[in-house]
PDB file of C-alpha atoms in Angstrom:
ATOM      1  CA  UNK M  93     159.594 155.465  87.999  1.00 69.00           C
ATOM      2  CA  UNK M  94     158.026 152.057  87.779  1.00 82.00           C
ATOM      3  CA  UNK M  95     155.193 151.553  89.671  1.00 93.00           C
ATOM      4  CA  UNK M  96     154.319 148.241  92.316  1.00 96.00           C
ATOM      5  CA  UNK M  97     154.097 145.338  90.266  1.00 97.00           C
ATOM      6  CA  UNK M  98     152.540 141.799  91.007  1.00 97.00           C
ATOM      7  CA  UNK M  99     152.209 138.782  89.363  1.00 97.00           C
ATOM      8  CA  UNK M 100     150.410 136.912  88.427  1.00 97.00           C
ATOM      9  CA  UNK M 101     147.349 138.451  87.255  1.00 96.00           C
ATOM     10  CA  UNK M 102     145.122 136.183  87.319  1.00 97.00           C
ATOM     11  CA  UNK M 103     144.985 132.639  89.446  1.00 96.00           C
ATOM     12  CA  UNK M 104     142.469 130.143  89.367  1.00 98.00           C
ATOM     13  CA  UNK M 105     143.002 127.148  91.961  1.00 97.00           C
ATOM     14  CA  UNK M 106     141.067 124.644  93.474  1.00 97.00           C
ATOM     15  CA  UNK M 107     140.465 123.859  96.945  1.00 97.00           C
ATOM     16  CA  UNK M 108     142.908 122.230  99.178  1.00 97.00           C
ATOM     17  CA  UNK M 109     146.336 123.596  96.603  1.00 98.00           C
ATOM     18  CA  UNK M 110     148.358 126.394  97.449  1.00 98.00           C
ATOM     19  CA  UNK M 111     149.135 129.069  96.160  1.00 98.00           C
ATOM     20  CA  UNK M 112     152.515 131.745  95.833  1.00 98.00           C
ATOM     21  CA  UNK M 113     151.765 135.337  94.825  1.00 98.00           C
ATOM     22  CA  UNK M 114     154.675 137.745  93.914  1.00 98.00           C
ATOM     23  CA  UNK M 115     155.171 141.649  94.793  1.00 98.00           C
ATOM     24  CA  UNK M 116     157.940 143.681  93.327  1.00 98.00           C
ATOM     25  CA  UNK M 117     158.256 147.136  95.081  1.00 96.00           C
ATOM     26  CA  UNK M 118     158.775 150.531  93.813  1.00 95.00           C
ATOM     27  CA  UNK M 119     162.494 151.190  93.756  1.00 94.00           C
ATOM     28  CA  UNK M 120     164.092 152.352  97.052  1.00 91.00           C
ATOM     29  CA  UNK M 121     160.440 151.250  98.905  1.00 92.00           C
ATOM     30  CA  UNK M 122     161.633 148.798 101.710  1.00 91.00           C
ATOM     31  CA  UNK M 123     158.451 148.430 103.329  1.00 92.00           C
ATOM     32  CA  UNK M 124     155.887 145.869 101.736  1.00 95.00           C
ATOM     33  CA  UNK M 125     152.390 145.430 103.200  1.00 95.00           C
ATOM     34  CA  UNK M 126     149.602 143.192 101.577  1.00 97.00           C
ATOM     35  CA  UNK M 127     146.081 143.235 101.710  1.00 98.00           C
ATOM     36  CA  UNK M 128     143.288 141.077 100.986  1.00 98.00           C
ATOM     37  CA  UNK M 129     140.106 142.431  99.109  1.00 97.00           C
ATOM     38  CA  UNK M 130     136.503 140.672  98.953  1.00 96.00           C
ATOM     39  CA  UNK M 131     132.976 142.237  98.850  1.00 92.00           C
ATOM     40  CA  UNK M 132     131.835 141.209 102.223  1.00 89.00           C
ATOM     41  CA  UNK M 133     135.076 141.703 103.972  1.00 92.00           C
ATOM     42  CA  UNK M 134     136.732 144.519 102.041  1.00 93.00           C
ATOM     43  CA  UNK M 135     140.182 145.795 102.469  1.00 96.00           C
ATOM     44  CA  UNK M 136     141.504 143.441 105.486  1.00 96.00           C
ATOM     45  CA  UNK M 137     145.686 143.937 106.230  1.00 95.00           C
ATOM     46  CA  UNK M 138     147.457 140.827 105.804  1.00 96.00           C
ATOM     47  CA  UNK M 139     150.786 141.684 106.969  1.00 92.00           C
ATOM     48  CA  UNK M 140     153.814 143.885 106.459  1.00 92.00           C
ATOM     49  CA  UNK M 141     156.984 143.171 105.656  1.00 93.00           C
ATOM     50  CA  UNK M 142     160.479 145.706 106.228  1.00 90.00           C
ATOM     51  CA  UNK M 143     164.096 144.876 105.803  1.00 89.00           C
ATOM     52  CA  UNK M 144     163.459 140.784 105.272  1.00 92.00           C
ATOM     53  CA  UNK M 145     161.609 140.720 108.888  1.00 91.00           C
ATOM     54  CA  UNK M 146     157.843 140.907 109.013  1.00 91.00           C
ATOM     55  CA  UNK M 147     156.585 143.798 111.202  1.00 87.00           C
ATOM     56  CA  UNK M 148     152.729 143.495 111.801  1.00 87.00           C
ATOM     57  CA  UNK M 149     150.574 140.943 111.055  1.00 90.00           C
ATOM     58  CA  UNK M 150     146.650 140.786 110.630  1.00 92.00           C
ATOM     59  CA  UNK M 151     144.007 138.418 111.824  1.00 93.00           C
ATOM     60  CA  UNK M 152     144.257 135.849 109.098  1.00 96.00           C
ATOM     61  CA  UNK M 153     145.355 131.713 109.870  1.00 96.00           C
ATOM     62  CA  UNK M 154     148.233 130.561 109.569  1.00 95.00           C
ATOM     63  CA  UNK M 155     147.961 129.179 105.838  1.00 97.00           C
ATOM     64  CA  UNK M 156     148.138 132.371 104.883  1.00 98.00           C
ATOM     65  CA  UNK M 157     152.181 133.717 105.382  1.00 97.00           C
ATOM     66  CA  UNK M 158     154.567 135.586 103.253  1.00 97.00           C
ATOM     67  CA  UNK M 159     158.161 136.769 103.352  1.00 97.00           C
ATOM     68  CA  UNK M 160     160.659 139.301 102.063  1.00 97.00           C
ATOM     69  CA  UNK M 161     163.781 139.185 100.276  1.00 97.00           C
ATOM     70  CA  UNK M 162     166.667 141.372 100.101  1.00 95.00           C
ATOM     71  CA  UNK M 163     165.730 143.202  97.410  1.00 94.00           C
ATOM     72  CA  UNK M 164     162.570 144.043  98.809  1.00 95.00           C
ATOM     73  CA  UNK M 165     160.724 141.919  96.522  1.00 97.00           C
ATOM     74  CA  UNK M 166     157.708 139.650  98.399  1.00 98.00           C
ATOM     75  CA  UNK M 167     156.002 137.054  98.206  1.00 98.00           C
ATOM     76  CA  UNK M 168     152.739 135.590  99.963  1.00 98.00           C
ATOM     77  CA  UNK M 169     151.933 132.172 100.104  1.00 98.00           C
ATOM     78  CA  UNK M 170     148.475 130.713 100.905  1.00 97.00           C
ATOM     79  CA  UNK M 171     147.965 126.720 101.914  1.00 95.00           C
ATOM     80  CA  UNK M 172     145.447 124.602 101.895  1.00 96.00           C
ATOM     81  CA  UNK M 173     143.127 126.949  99.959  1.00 97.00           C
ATOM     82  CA  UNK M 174     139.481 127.157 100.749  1.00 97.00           C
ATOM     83  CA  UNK M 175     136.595 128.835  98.933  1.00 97.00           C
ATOM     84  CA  UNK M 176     136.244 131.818 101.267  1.00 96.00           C
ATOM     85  CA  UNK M 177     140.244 132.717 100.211  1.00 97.00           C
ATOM     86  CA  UNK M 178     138.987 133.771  96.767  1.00 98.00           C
ATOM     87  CA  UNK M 179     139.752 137.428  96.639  1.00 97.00           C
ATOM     88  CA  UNK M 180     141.990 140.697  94.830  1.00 97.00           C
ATOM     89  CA  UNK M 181     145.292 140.397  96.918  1.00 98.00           C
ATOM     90  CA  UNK M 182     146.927 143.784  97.247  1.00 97.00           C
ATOM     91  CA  UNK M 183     150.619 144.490  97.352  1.00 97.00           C
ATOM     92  CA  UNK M 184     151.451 147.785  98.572  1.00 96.00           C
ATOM     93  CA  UNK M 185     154.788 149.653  99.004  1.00 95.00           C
ATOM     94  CA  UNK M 186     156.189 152.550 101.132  1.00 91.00           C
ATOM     95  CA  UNK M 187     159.346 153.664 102.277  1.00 85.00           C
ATOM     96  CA  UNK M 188     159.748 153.739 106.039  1.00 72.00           C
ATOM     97  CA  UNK M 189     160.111 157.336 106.641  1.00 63.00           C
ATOM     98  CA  UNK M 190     156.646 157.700 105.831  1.00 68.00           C
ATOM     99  CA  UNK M 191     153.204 156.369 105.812  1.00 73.00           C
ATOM    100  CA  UNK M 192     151.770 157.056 102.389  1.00 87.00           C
ATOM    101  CA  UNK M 193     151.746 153.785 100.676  1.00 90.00           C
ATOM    102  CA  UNK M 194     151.671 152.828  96.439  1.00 94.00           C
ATOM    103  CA  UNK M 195     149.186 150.197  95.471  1.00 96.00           C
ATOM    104  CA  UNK M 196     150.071 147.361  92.828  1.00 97.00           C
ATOM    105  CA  UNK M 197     147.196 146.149  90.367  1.00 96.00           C
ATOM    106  CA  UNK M 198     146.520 142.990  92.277  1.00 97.00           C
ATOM    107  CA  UNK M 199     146.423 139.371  91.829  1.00 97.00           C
ATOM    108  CA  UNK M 200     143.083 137.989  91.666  1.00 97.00           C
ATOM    109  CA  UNK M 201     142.823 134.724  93.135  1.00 98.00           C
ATOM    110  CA  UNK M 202     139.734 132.407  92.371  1.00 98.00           C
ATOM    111  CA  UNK M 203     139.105 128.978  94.436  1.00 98.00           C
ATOM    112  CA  UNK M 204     137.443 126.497  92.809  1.00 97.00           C
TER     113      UNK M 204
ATOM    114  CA  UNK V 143     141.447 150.218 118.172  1.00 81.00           C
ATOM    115  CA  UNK V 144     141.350 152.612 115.239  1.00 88.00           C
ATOM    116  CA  UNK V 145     138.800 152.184 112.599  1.00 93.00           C
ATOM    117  CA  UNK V 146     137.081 154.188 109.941  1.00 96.00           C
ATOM    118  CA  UNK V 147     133.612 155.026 108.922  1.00 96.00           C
ATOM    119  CA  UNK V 148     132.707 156.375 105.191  1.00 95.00           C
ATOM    120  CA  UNK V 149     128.881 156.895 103.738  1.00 89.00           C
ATOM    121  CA  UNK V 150     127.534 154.248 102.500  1.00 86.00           C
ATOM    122  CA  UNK V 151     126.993 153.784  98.667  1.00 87.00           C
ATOM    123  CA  UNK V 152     126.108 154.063  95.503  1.00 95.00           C
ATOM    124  CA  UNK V 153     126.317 158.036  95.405  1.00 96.00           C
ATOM    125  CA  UNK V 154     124.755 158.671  92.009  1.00 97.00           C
ATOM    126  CA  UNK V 155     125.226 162.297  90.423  1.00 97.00           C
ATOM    127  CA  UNK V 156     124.485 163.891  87.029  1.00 97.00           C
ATOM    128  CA  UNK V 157     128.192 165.540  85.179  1.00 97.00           C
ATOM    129  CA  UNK V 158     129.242 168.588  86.739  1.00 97.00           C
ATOM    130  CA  UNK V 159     127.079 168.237  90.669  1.00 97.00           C
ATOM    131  CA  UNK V 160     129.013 168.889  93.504  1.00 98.00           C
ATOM    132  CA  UNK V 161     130.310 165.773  95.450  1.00 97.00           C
ATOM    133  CA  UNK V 162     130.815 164.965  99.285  1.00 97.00           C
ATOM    134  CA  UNK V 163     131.612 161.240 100.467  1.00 97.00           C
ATOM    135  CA  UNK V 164     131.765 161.877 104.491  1.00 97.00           C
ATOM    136  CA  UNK V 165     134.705 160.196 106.220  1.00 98.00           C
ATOM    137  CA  UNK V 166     134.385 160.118 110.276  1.00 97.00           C
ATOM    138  CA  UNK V 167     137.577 158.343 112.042  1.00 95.00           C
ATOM    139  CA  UNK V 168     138.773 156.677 115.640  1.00 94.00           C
ATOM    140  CA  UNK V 169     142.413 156.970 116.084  1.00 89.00           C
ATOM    141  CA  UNK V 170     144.458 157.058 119.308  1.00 82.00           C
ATOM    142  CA  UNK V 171     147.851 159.597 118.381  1.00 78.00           C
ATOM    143  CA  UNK V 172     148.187 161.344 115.418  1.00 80.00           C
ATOM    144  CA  UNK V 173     147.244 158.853 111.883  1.00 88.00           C
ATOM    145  CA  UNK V 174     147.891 160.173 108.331  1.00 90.00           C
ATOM    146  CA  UNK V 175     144.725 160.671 106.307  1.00 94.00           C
ATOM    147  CA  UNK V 176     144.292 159.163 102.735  1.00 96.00           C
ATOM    148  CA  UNK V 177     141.569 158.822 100.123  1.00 98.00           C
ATOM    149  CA  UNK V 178     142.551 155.981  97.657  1.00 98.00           C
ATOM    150  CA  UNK V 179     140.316 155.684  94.396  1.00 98.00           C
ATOM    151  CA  UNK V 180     139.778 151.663  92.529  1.00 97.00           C
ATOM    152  CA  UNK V 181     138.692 151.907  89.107  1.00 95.00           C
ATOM    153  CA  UNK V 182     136.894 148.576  87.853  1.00 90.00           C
ATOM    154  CA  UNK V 183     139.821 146.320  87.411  1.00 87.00           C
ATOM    155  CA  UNK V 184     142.371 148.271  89.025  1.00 90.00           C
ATOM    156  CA  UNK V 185     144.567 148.574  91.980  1.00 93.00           C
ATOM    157  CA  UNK V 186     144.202 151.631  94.502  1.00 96.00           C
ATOM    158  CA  UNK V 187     145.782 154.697  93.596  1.00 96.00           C
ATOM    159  CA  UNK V 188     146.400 157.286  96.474  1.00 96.00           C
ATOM    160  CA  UNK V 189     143.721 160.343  95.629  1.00 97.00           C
ATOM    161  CA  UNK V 190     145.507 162.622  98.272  1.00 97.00           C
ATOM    162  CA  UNK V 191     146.698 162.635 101.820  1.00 96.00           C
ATOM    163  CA  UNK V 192     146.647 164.464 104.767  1.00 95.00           C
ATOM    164  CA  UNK V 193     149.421 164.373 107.804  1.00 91.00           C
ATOM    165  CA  UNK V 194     148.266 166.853 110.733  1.00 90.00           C
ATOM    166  CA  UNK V 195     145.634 168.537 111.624  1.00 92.00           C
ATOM    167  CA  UNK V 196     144.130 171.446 109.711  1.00 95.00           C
ATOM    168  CA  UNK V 197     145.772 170.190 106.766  1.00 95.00           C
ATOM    169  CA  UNK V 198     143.918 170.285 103.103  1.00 97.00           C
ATOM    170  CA  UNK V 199     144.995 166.931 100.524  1.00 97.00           C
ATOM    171  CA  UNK V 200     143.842 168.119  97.240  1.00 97.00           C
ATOM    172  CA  UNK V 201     144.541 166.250  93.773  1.00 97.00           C
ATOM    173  CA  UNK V 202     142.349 166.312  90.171  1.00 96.00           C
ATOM    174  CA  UNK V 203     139.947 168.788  91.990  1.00 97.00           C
ATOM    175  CA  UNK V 204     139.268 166.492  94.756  1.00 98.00           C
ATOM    176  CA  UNK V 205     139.675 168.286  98.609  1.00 98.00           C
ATOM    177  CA  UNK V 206     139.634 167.013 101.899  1.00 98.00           C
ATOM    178  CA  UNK V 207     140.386 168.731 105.416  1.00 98.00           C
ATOM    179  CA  UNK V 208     142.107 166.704 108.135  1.00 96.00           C
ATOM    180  CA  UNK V 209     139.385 168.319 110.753  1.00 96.00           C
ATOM    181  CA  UNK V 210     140.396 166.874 114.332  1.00 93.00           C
ATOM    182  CA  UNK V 211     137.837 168.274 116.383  1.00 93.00           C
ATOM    183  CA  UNK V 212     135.373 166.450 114.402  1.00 95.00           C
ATOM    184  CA  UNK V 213     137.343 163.831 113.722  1.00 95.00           C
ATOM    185  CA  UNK V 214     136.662 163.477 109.765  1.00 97.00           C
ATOM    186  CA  UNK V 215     137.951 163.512 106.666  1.00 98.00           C
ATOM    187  CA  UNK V 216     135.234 164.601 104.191  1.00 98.00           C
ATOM    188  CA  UNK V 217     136.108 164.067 100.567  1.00 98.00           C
ATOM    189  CA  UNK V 218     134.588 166.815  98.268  1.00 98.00           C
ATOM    190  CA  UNK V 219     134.657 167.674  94.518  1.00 98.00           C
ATOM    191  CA  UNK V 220     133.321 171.374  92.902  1.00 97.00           C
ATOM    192  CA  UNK V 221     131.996 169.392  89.525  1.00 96.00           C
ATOM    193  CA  UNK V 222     132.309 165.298  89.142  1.00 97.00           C
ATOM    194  CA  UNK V 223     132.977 164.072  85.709  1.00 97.00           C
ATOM    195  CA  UNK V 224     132.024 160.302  84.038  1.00 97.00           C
ATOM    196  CA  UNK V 225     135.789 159.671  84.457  1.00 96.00           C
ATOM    197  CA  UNK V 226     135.086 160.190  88.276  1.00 97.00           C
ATOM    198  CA  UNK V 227     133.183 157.067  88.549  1.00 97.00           C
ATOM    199  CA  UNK V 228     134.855 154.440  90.787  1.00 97.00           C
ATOM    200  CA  UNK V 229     135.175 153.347  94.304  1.00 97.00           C
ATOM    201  CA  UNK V 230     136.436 155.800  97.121  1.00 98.00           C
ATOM    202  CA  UNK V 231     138.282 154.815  99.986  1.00 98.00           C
ATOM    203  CA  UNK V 232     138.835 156.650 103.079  1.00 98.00           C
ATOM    204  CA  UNK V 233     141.920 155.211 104.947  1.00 96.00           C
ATOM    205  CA  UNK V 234     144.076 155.984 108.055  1.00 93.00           C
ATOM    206  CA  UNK V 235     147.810 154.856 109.114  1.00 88.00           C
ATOM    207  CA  UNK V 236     147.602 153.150 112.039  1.00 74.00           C
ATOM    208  CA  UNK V 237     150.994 154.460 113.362  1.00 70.00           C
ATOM    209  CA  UNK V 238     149.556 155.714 116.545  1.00 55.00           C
ATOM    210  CA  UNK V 239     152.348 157.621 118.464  1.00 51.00           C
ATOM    211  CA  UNK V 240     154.998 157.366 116.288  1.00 52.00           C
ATOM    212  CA  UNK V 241     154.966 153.107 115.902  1.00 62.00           C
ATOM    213  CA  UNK V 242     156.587 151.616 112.789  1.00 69.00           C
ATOM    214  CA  UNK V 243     154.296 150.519 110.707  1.00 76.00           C
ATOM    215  CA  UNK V 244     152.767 151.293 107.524  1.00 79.00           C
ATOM    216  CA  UNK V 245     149.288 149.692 107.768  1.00 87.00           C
ATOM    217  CA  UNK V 246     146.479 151.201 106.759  1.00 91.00           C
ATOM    218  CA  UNK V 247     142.857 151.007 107.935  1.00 93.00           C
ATOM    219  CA  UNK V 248     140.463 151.229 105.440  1.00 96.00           C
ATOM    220  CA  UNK V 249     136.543 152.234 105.348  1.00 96.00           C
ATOM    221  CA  UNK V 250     134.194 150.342 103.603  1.00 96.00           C
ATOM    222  CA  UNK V 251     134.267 152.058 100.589  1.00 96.00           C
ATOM    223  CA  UNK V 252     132.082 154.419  98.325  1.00 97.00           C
ATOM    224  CA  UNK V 253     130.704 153.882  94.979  1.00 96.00           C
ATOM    225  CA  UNK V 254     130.188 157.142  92.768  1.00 97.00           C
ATOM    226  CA  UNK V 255     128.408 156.758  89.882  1.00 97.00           C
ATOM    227  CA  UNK V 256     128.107 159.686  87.380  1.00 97.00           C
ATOM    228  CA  UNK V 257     125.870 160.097  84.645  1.00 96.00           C
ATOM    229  CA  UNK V 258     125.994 162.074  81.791  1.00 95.00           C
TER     230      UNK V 258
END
């Protein structure tokens, strides 16, 4: 079974652009969660996503927002994008009848 | 709200020691219990889990008890390898009693280095 995917890799912006970041699931995973990783912050929740409707959200601004699609595919979006947003950005998938969650490689994002 | 605390890094051992990175938690309810492993590069791949209380995750050689009454979560390995070397997390669903959601709340993270 594939595992979580993400694309891209690799991102290198510069302040003030935006920025879209893609997650595909594991097949038959409905729930999509993402996470942002830096070295003073380290793993911070971002949100989580089930069934098209987001269902928790962390303590990030609002430039920072994502969605889901119907085939459980995501996507997060960050505006405006500042030097502090440079980070790995995690993509993780469960399904909903448990709690154990897969991890994707990452995208790592870099803010110039 | 719920939060974890792991040992603070870099554990350095020589091949074949005996490893322990300690794991304490706060949790209101009942959380699931993970340890995730990040090789340099990588993603985080679940190490093993543990649902209830009592309960042993083991994977690769790698053990940890779900221990309520002292609230932790101790990872421990009989005899680390170079392949071992990576970043451990120690991570908890924040479900409390029986929410829907899948987020996880992560420690800070351990770095185990092992030398030939």
């Amino acid at each position: 079974k594939a595992g979580v995917t993400q694309t891209p890799r690799y991102l290198i912006k510069t302040r003030g652009q935006q920025v879209t970041l893609s997650c595909s699931p594991i097949s038959g995973h409905r729930s999509v969660s993402w996470y942002q990783q830096t070295p003073g912050q380290g793993l911070q929740f971002l949100f989580e996503y089930f069934s098209e409707t987001q269902r928790n959200k962390g303590n990030f601004p609002g430039r920072f927002s994502g969605r889901q699609f119907s085939n459980s595919r995501s996507e997060m979006n960050v505006s405006t994008l500042e030097l502090g947003d440079s980070a790995l950005y995690l993509c993780a998938s469960g399904r909903d009848a448990e709690d154990t969650q897969y991890f994707g490689p990452g995208t790592r994002l870099t803010v110039l | 709200g719920n939060s974890v605390t792991q040992m603070e890094g870099p554990v350095t051992l020589s091949e074949e020691a005996f490893l322990t990175i300690n794991c304490t938690y706060t949790a209101t309810g009942y959380p699931s219990l993970f340890w995730y492993v990040q090789y340099p590069g990588e993603g985080l791949q679940l190490l093993l889990k543990a649902t209830k209380a009592d309960d042993k995750g083991s994977n690769k050689g790698f053990e940890a008890t779900y221990r309520k009454e002292t609230t932790s979560f101790h990872l421990e390995k009989g005899s680390v390898q170079v392949s071992d070397s990576a970043v451990y997390f120690c991570a908890l669903s924040d479900r409390g009693y029986g929410g829907a959601t899948n987020k996880l709340i992560f420690g800070t993270g351990t770095l185990l280095a092992v030398q030939p």
